[in-house]
Amino acid sequence: MNAAIRSVVRSSIYYNVECYGFFRGFQGIIENDYRKLEMRSVSKILGLGGTKLKTARSMDFHDPKIREIAYQNLKNLEIDALVVIGGNGSLTGANVFSKQFDFPCVGVPASIDNDIYGTDNSIGFHTALQTIVETIDKIRDTARSHNRLFFVEVMGRDNGNLALHSSLATGACYVIIPEKEFQISDLADRLKEGKVLKKTSSIVIVAEGNTYGPSYKIADDLIKVYSDYETKVSILGHLQRGGSPTAEDRIIASRLGNAAVKTLLESKSNHMVGLIKNEIVLTPLQKVVENNNNINEDLYKLNEIISR
C-alpha cells in the first residue's frame, strides 16, 4: 500500500495536482485528520510493509449523516476527488460515498486474499504468498525430520486464492478452501495413498474460512479415522500481513496508483483500476463490490494432479 501511496502522490505532482493524505481511511476524513503530501513526504516508504497513512475500520462511515460530515470536510478543503486504496469494505464505502454525493472516487485494490473482482492480483497478495511459502519451507524441515503431518492455516475468510496458490508453491499434499466441499475421508485417502508411495511427512494447507471448521477440528477428526502420522497445527495468523513487499507487489502498486490519478484526470470516476493480463482495466465500483475474484479452476485441478 505504501508503494501505491507513493505513486499516487508523485503522479499527482507530475500532473500539477495537489495531494492530501487522510489518516486511518474514512475515519480520518470524518475527523479531518490529514496532511498535505509533497514529493519528499513519500520518500523511503517503497519497501515498508503496512501503510504510512494507517488504516481503520470506520463503523461511523456506515451512517449517512456521518458521511455528510466527511463530505463537508472534503469540500471545505477544496478536495475534488478521492483515491481509495483497500479491500471490499473500503471499495464499498467509496462506491456508496461517490453515489450519495456525486463525488469522484477511484478505487485501488489491496487485499492479501486476492478476492477483489476486476483485477488478476490485488496489492499485498504476492507479499503474503511469499511470506507463507518461506514459513512453510521452514515447517517442512520439521515435518520431514520427525515424520509429521502439519496442518498450516492461512488467511482466506471467504476466498481460497491464498491457500490454493500457497499449496501449489509449497508442494502441499492437500488444500482445504471455502469454495470446495471437504470430507475427512478424502484427506485420509490422500494420506494413505502417500504412505503407499513411501511418503513420510505431509503438509495440508487450510483456508481459515473453509466450510468444515478450524484446523484443530480437522486435525482431531482426522486422527479418528487415520492416525499413522503425528499431527501438528500451525496457524500463521497476522504474520501473513506484514513484511517488506515483494518486487512484484511494488510494481503492481506503482502502476495502479498512477492509473488511479490518470483515471480521475480523465473524469472517469466511480471505477476501480485493476490489472488483467498485465493491462490496466477499469471496472465500475458497483460491479466490483457485487462480485468476487473466484479461484482459478485450472490451478485447482493442477494442484490435485501434482500434489500427490
mmCIF file of C-alpha atoms in Angstrom:
data_model
loop_
_atom_site.group_PDB
_atom_site.id
_atom_site.type_symbol
_atom_site.label_atom_id
_atom_site.label_comp_id
_atom_site.label_asym_id
_atom_site.label_seq_id
_atom_site.Cartn_x
_atom_site.Cartn_y
_atom_site.Cartn_z
ATOM 1 C CA MET A 1 0.000 0.000 0.000
ATOM 2 C CA ASN A 2 2.908 2.357 0.624
ATOM 3 C CA ALA A 3 4.054 1.853 -2.950
ATOM 4 C CA ALA A 4 0.573 2.825 -4.136
ATOM 5 C CA ILE A 5 0.504 5.913 -1.901
ATOM 6 C CA ARG A 6 3.924 6.940 -3.215
ATOM 7 C CA SER A 7 2.766 6.508 -6.793
ATOM 8 C CA VAL A 8 -0.451 8.498 -6.252
ATOM 9 C CA VAL A 9 1.448 11.374 -4.649
ATOM 10 C CA ARG A 10 4.224 11.594 -7.205
ATOM 11 C CA SER A 11 1.873 11.103 -10.151
ATOM 12 C CA SER A 12 -0.346 13.896 -8.804
ATOM 13 C CA ILE A 13 2.615 16.236 -8.526
ATOM 14 C CA TYR A 14 3.727 15.313 -12.059
ATOM 15 C CA TYR A 15 0.273 16.315 -13.347
ATOM 16 C CA ASN A 16 0.254 19.534 -11.246
ATOM 17 C CA VAL A 17 -2.358 18.294 -8.788
ATOM 18 C CA GLU A 18 -2.192 18.876 -5.031
ATOM 19 C CA CYS A 19 -2.400 15.699 -2.971
ATOM 20 C CA TYR A 20 -3.605 15.212 0.605
ATOM 21 C CA GLY A 21 -3.431 12.062 2.676
ATOM 22 C CA PHE A 22 -6.091 11.181 5.255
ATOM 23 C CA PHE A 23 -5.008 9.023 8.168
ATOM 24 C CA ARG A 24 -6.976 5.883 9.095
ATOM 25 C CA GLY A 25 -9.021 5.880 5.899
ATOM 26 C CA PHE A 26 -12.611 7.137 6.029
ATOM 27 C CA GLN A 27 -12.285 7.807 9.761
ATOM 28 C CA GLY A 28 -9.582 10.348 9.001
ATOM 29 C CA ILE A 29 -11.906 12.157 6.591
ATOM 30 C CA ILE A 30 -14.627 12.270 9.251
ATOM 31 C CA GLU A 31 -12.191 13.640 11.854
ATOM 32 C CA ASN A 32 -10.303 15.930 9.446
ATOM 33 C CA ASP A 33 -7.070 14.083 10.218
ATOM 34 C CA TYR A 34 -4.883 14.796 7.198
ATOM 35 C CA ARG A 35 -1.684 16.308 5.871
ATOM 36 C CA LYS A 36 -0.622 17.685 2.540
ATOM 37 C CA LEU A 37 1.726 15.259 0.805
ATOM 38 C CA GLU A 38 4.741 16.506 -1.121
ATOM 39 C CA MET A 39 7.408 14.712 -3.148
ATOM 40 C CA ARG A 40 9.579 14.024 -0.100
ATOM 41 C CA SER A 41 6.603 13.020 2.047
ATOM 42 C CA VAL A 42 6.712 9.596 0.437
ATOM 43 C CA SER A 43 10.466 9.069 0.339
ATOM 44 C CA LYS A 44 11.858 5.786 1.670
ATOM 45 C CA ILE A 45 8.470 4.073 2.048
ATOM 46 C CA LEU A 46 8.552 1.882 -1.069
ATOM 47 C CA GLY A 47 9.959 -1.108 0.806
ATOM 48 C CA LEU A 48 7.963 -0.700 4.014
ATOM 49 C CA GLY A 49 5.103 -3.018 4.923
ATOM 50 C CA GLY A 50 1.787 -1.714 6.218
ATOM 51 C CA THR A 51 0.710 1.794 5.304
ATOM 52 C CA LYS A 52 2.173 5.205 6.130
ATOM 53 C CA LEU A 53 -1.328 6.645 6.351
ATOM 54 C CA LYS A 54 -2.515 3.959 8.821
ATOM 55 C CA THR A 55 -5.800 2.126 8.397
ATOM 56 C CA ALA A 56 -9.009 1.534 10.351
ATOM 57 C CA ARG A 57 -12.459 0.030 10.052
ATOM 58 C CA SER A 58 -14.750 3.050 10.255
ATOM 59 C CA MET A 59 -18.132 1.967 11.611
ATOM 60 C CA ASP A 60 -19.116 5.661 11.681
ATOM 61 C CA PHE A 61 -18.942 5.780 7.888
ATOM 62 C CA HIS A 62 -21.960 3.458 7.691
ATOM 63 C CA ASP A 63 -24.126 6.342 8.911
ATOM 64 C CA PRO A 64 -25.322 8.648 6.069
ATOM 65 C CA LYS A 65 -25.281 11.639 8.445
ATOM 66 C CA ILE A 66 -21.653 10.967 9.351
ATOM 67 C CA ARG A 67 -20.788 10.616 5.665
ATOM 68 C CA GLU A 68 -22.286 14.092 5.239
ATOM 69 C CA ILE A 69 -19.698 15.389 7.717
ATOM 70 C CA ALA A 70 -16.938 13.705 5.719
ATOM 71 C CA TYR A 71 -18.256 15.258 2.512
ATOM 72 C CA GLN A 72 -18.331 18.748 4.021
ATOM 73 C CA ASN A 73 -14.776 18.313 5.301
ATOM 74 C CA LEU A 74 -13.609 17.481 1.790
ATOM 75 C CA LYS A 75 -15.464 20.440 0.289
ATOM 76 C CA ASN A 76 -14.047 22.801 2.916
ATOM 77 C CA LEU A 77 -10.559 21.654 1.949
ATOM 78 C CA GLU A 78 -11.447 22.119 -1.738
ATOM 79 C CA ILE A 79 -10.654 18.485 -2.439
ATOM 80 C CA ASP A 80 -12.082 17.414 -5.783
ATOM 81 C CA ALA A 81 -11.657 13.627 -5.768
ATOM 82 C CA LEU A 82 -10.653 10.603 -3.685
ATOM 83 C CA VAL A 83 -8.321 7.689 -4.347
ATOM 84 C CA VAL A 84 -9.368 4.860 -2.030
ATOM 85 C CA ILE A 85 -6.863 2.044 -1.529
ATOM 86 C CA GLY A 86 -8.205 -1.079 0.137
ATOM 87 C CA GLY A 87 -10.312 -4.209 0.063
ATOM 88 C CA ASN A 88 -14.010 -4.898 -0.361
ATOM 89 C CA GLY A 89 -15.014 -2.798 2.649
ATOM 90 C CA SER A 90 -13.092 0.264 1.514
ATOM 91 C CA LEU A 91 -14.271 -0.073 -2.071
ATOM 92 C CA THR A 92 -17.883 -0.480 -0.926
ATOM 93 C CA GLY A 93 -17.511 2.706 1.114
ATOM 94 C CA ALA A 94 -16.083 4.532 -1.907
ATOM 95 C CA ASN A 95 -18.984 3.346 -4.058
ATOM 96 C CA VAL A 96 -21.617 4.469 -1.537
ATOM 97 C CA PHE A 97 -19.915 7.822 -0.949
ATOM 98 C CA SER A 98 -19.479 8.522 -4.644
ATOM 99 C CA LYS A 99 -23.152 7.843 -5.336
ATOM 100 C CA GLN A 100 -24.516 9.709 -2.311
ATOM 101 C CA PHE A 101 -22.702 12.949 -3.105
ATOM 102 C CA ASP A 102 -21.833 12.527 -6.793
ATOM 103 C CA PHE A 103 -18.213 12.778 -5.622
ATOM 104 C CA PRO A 104 -15.426 11.432 -7.873
ATOM 105 C CA CYS A 105 -13.795 8.334 -6.392
ATOM 106 C CA VAL A 106 -11.394 5.781 -7.842
ATOM 107 C CA GLY A 107 -10.556 2.534 -6.068
ATOM 108 C CA VAL A 108 -7.218 0.733 -5.920
ATOM 109 C CA PRO A 109 -7.465 -2.967 -4.918
ATOM 110 C CA ALA A 110 -5.424 -4.020 -1.881
ATOM 111 C CA SER A 111 -6.124 -7.407 -0.282
ATOM 112 C CA ILE A 112 -3.881 -10.325 0.614
ATOM 113 C CA ASP A 113 -6.881 -12.619 -0.019
ATOM 114 C CA ASN A 114 -6.834 -11.596 -3.705
ATOM 115 C CA ASP A 115 -10.627 -11.712 -3.620
ATOM 116 C CA ILE A 116 -11.366 -8.405 -5.370
ATOM 117 C CA TYR A 117 -13.163 -8.584 -8.693
ATOM 118 C CA GLY A 118 -11.703 -6.638 -11.612
ATOM 119 C CA THR A 119 -8.015 -7.431 -11.198
ATOM 120 C CA ASP A 120 -5.837 -10.513 -11.532
ATOM 121 C CA ASN A 121 -3.807 -9.554 -8.460
ATOM 122 C CA SER A 122 -4.534 -7.212 -5.568
ATOM 123 C CA ILE A 123 -1.791 -5.297 -3.790
ATOM 124 C CA GLY A 124 -0.405 -7.439 -0.974
ATOM 125 C CA PHE A 125 -1.254 -10.844 -2.394
ATOM 126 C CA HIS A 126 2.226 -11.676 -3.676
ATOM 127 C CA THR A 127 3.891 -10.464 -0.479
ATOM 128 C CA ALA A 128 1.589 -12.556 1.732
ATOM 129 C CA LEU A 129 2.097 -15.551 -0.537
ATOM 130 C CA GLN A 130 5.883 -15.200 -0.347
ATOM 131 C CA THR A 131 5.716 -14.971 3.448
ATOM 132 C CA ILE A 132 3.619 -18.156 3.612
ATOM 133 C CA VAL A 133 5.962 -20.021 1.268
ATOM 134 C CA GLU A 134 9.044 -19.078 3.301
ATOM 135 C CA THR A 135 7.308 -20.109 6.542
ATOM 136 C CA ILE A 136 6.072 -23.444 5.197
ATOM 137 C CA ASP A 137 9.532 -24.236 3.834
ATOM 138 C CA LYS A 138 10.751 -23.975 7.436
ATOM 139 C CA ILE A 139 7.845 -26.011 8.784
ATOM 140 C CA ARG A 140 8.578 -28.706 6.209
ATOM 141 C CA ASP A 141 12.074 -29.119 7.678
ATOM 142 C CA THR A 142 10.481 -30.150 10.978
ATOM 143 C CA ALA A 143 7.812 -32.279 9.297
ATOM 144 C CA ARG A 144 10.451 -34.171 7.313
ATOM 145 C CA SER A 145 12.746 -34.684 10.292
ATOM 146 C CA HIS A 146 10.016 -36.017 12.587
ATOM 147 C CA ASN A 147 7.732 -37.783 10.087
ATOM 148 C CA ARG A 148 4.881 -35.430 10.917
ATOM 149 C CA LEU A 149 1.739 -34.162 9.267
ATOM 150 C CA PHE A 150 1.308 -30.389 9.575
ATOM 151 C CA PHE A 151 -1.939 -28.515 9.081
ATOM 152 C CA VAL A 152 -0.997 -24.937 8.174
ATOM 153 C CA GLU A 153 -3.854 -22.453 8.403
ATOM 154 C CA VAL A 154 -3.654 -19.357 6.218
ATOM 155 C CA MET A 155 -5.966 -16.386 5.780
ATOM 156 C CA GLY A 156 -8.918 -16.513 3.415
ATOM 157 C CA ARG A 157 -12.249 -15.956 5.125
ATOM 158 C CA ASP A 158 -14.415 -16.328 2.026
ATOM 159 C CA ASN A 159 -11.884 -16.975 -0.711
ATOM 160 C CA GLY A 160 -9.318 -19.718 -1.251
ATOM 161 C CA ASN A 161 -6.903 -17.960 -3.598
ATOM 162 C CA LEU A 162 -4.173 -17.523 -0.993
ATOM 163 C CA ALA A 163 -4.466 -21.129 0.203
ATOM 164 C CA LEU A 164 -4.549 -22.570 -3.319
ATOM 165 C CA HIS A 165 -1.504 -20.641 -4.507
ATOM 166 C CA SER A 166 0.305 -21.497 -1.264
ATOM 167 C CA SER A 167 -0.392 -25.189 -1.830
ATOM 168 C CA LEU A 168 0.976 -25.075 -5.357
ATOM 169 C CA ALA A 169 4.058 -23.101 -4.352
ATOM 170 C CA THR A 170 4.972 -25.314 -1.384
ATOM 171 C CA GLY A 171 4.074 -28.756 -2.702
ATOM 172 C CA ALA A 172 1.411 -29.369 -0.060
ATOM 173 C CA CYS A 173 -0.370 -32.710 -0.402
ATOM 174 C CA TYR A 174 -3.857 -31.254 0.087
ATOM 175 C CA VAL A 175 -5.641 -27.889 0.244
ATOM 176 C CA ILE A 176 -8.925 -27.115 2.007
ATOM 177 C CA ILE A 177 -10.718 -23.984 0.761
ATOM 178 C CA PRO A 178 -14.171 -22.362 1.155
ATOM 179 C CA GLU A 179 -15.124 -22.975 -2.479
ATOM 180 C CA LYS A 180 -14.832 -26.774 -2.323
ATOM 181 C CA GLU A 181 -16.675 -29.285 -0.169
ATOM 182 C CA PHE A 182 -14.352 -31.153 2.161
ATOM 183 C CA GLN A 183 -14.685 -34.597 3.702
ATOM 184 C CA ILE A 184 -12.249 -36.075 6.231
ATOM 185 C CA SER A 185 -12.378 -39.369 4.331
ATOM 186 C CA ASP A 186 -10.979 -37.678 1.197
ATOM 187 C CA LEU A 187 -7.975 -36.387 3.109
ATOM 188 C CA ALA A 188 -7.447 -39.765 4.788
ATOM 189 C CA ASP A 189 -7.456 -41.450 1.385
ATOM 190 C CA ARG A 190 -4.869 -38.998 0.066
ATOM 191 C CA LEU A 191 -2.597 -39.602 3.072
ATOM 192 C CA LYS A 192 -2.942 -43.395 2.742
ATOM 193 C CA GLU A 193 -2.001 -43.085 -0.918
ATOM 194 C CA GLY A 194 1.059 -41.084 0.087
ATOM 195 C CA LYS A 195 2.117 -43.736 2.584
ATOM 196 C CA VAL A 196 1.959 -46.413 -0.128
ATOM 197 C CA LEU A 197 4.261 -44.182 -2.193
ATOM 198 C CA LYS A 198 6.720 -44.070 0.756
ATOM 199 C CA LYS A 199 5.840 -40.537 1.777
ATOM 200 C CA THR A 200 6.998 -39.898 5.358
ATOM 201 C CA SER A 201 5.676 -36.394 6.015
ATOM 202 C CA SER A 202 2.992 -34.103 4.622
ATOM 203 C CA ILE A 203 1.677 -30.542 4.631
ATOM 204 C CA VAL A 204 -2.024 -29.669 4.391
ATOM 205 C CA ILE A 205 -2.989 -26.043 3.690
ATOM 206 C CA VAL A 206 -6.228 -24.868 5.300
ATOM 207 C CA ALA A 207 -8.007 -21.614 4.430
ATOM 208 C CA GLU A 208 -9.426 -20.138 7.644
ATOM 209 C CA GLY A 209 -12.875 -19.722 6.080
ATOM 210 C CA ASN A 210 -13.323 -23.314 4.889
ATOM 211 C CA THR A 211 -16.802 -24.754 5.460
ATOM 212 C CA TYR A 212 -15.687 -27.705 7.618
ATOM 213 C CA GLY A 213 -14.154 -25.927 10.583
ATOM 214 C CA PRO A 214 -10.900 -24.747 12.188
ATOM 215 C CA SER A 215 -7.619 -26.541 11.604
ATOM 216 C CA TYR A 216 -7.665 -28.063 15.106
ATOM 217 C CA LYS A 217 -11.077 -29.647 14.457
ATOM 218 C CA ILE A 218 -9.857 -31.050 11.135
ATOM 219 C CA ALA A 219 -6.760 -32.494 12.824
ATOM 220 C CA ASP A 220 -8.798 -34.006 15.675
ATOM 221 C CA ASP A 221 -11.338 -35.554 13.315
ATOM 222 C CA LEU A 222 -8.608 -36.969 11.084
ATOM 223 C CA ILE A 223 -6.985 -38.825 13.966
ATOM 224 C CA LYS A 224 -10.266 -40.725 14.493
ATOM 225 C CA VAL A 225 -10.044 -42.273 11.017
ATOM 226 C CA TYR A 226 -6.310 -42.150 10.238
ATOM 227 C CA SER A 227 -3.578 -41.957 12.857
ATOM 228 C CA ASP A 228 -0.398 -43.033 11.088
ATOM 229 C CA TYR A 229 1.066 -39.522 11.392
ATOM 230 C CA GLU A 230 1.939 -37.462 14.420
ATOM 231 C CA THR A 231 -0.173 -34.403 13.650
ATOM 232 C CA LYS A 232 0.581 -30.736 14.379
ATOM 233 C CA VAL A 233 -1.292 -27.499 13.645
ATOM 234 C CA SER A 234 0.301 -24.164 12.792
ATOM 235 C CA ILE A 235 -1.877 -21.063 12.414
ATOM 236 C CA LEU A 236 0.062 -18.316 10.650
ATOM 237 C CA GLY A 237 -2.369 -15.505 11.512
ATOM 238 C CA HIS A 238 -1.243 -11.916 11.103
ATOM 239 C CA LEU A 239 2.279 -12.990 10.257
ATOM 240 C CA GLN A 240 0.936 -13.037 6.691
ATOM 241 C CA ARG A 241 0.008 -9.360 6.718
ATOM 242 C CA GLY A 242 3.430 -7.859 7.403
ATOM 243 C CA GLY A 243 6.888 -7.703 5.955
ATOM 244 C CA SER A 244 8.696 -5.907 3.178
ATOM 245 C CA PRO A 245 6.670 -6.074 -0.061
ATOM 246 C CA THR A 246 7.912 -8.183 -2.947
ATOM 247 C CA ALA A 247 9.195 -6.554 -6.129
ATOM 248 C CA GLU A 248 6.056 -7.674 -7.966
ATOM 249 C CA ASP A 249 3.773 -6.050 -5.388
ATOM 250 C CA ARG A 250 5.763 -2.805 -5.568
ATOM 251 C CA ILE A 251 5.414 -2.711 -9.341
ATOM 252 C CA ILE A 252 1.693 -3.573 -9.293
ATOM 253 C CA ALA A 253 1.023 -0.896 -6.652
ATOM 254 C CA SER A 254 3.030 1.717 -8.546
ATOM 255 C CA ARG A 255 1.152 1.047 -11.780
ATOM 256 C CA LEU A 256 -2.256 1.117 -10.105
ATOM 257 C CA GLY A 257 -1.511 4.313 -8.166
ATOM 258 C CA ASN A 258 -0.531 6.115 -11.363
ATOM 259 C CA ALA A 259 -3.569 4.726 -13.193
ATOM 260 C CA ALA A 260 -5.883 5.990 -10.427
ATOM 261 C CA VAL A 261 -4.639 9.559 -10.823
ATOM 262 C CA LYS A 262 -4.887 9.451 -14.615
ATOM 263 C CA THR A 263 -8.399 7.994 -14.381
ATOM 264 C CA LEU A 264 -9.591 10.901 -12.223
ATOM 265 C CA LEU A 265 -7.952 13.435 -14.516
ATOM 266 C CA GLU A 266 -9.860 11.862 -17.416
ATOM 267 C CA SER A 267 -13.120 12.301 -15.431
ATOM 268 C CA LYS A 268 -13.724 8.546 -15.239
ATOM 269 C CA SER A 269 -14.767 8.328 -11.617
ATOM 270 C CA ASN A 270 -16.587 5.661 -9.588
ATOM 271 C CA HIS A 271 -14.333 2.960 -11.034
ATOM 272 C CA MET A 272 -11.603 0.694 -9.701
ATOM 273 C CA VAL A 273 -8.306 0.374 -11.521
ATOM 274 C CA GLY A 274 -7.042 -3.176 -11.922
ATOM 275 C CA LEU A 275 -4.543 -5.258 -13.849
ATOM 276 C CA ILE A 276 -5.892 -8.003 -16.098
ATOM 277 C CA LYS A 277 -3.465 -9.853 -18.375
ATOM 278 C CA ASN A 278 -0.900 -7.188 -17.430
ATOM 279 C CA GLU A 279 -3.062 -4.361 -18.814
ATOM 280 C CA ILE A 280 -4.744 -1.571 -16.849
ATOM 281 C CA VAL A 281 -8.507 -2.145 -16.771
ATOM 282 C CA LEU A 282 -11.309 -0.004 -15.301
ATOM 283 C CA THR A 283 -14.257 -1.705 -13.597
ATOM 284 C CA PRO A 284 -17.277 0.162 -12.163
ATOM 285 C CA LEU A 285 -17.163 0.099 -8.364
ATOM 286 C CA GLN A 286 -20.716 -1.244 -8.250
ATOM 287 C CA LYS A 287 -19.641 -4.267 -10.286
ATOM 288 C CA VAL A 288 -16.543 -4.729 -8.112
ATOM 289 C CA VAL A 289 -18.499 -4.889 -4.853
ATOM 290 C CA GLU A 290 -21.163 -7.197 -6.300
ATOM 291 C CA ASN A 291 -18.689 -9.824 -7.495
ATOM 292 C CA ASN A 292 -15.734 -11.865 -6.279
ATOM 293 C CA ASN A 293 -12.413 -12.900 -7.757
ATOM 294 C CA ASN A 294 -13.057 -16.643 -7.830
ATOM 295 C CA ILE A 295 -10.359 -19.293 -7.706
ATOM 296 C CA ASN A 296 -8.855 -20.495 -10.963
ATOM 297 C CA GLU A 297 -10.321 -23.950 -11.566
ATOM 298 C CA ASP A 298 -7.403 -24.917 -13.819
ATOM 299 C CA LEU A 299 -4.983 -24.191 -10.964
ATOM 300 C CA TYR A 300 -7.152 -26.215 -8.591
ATOM 301 C CA LYS A 301 -7.054 -29.170 -10.954
ATOM 302 C CA LEU A 302 -3.315 -28.786 -11.440
ATOM 303 C CA ASN A 303 -2.844 -28.845 -7.679
ATOM 304 C CA GLU A 304 -4.829 -32.098 -7.463
ATOM 305 C CA ILE A 305 -2.661 -33.668 -10.131
ATOM 306 C CA ILE A 306 0.800 -32.736 -8.861
ATOM 307 C CA SER A 307 0.288 -32.675 -5.085
ATOM 308 C CA ARG A 308 0.444 -36.425 -4.569
#
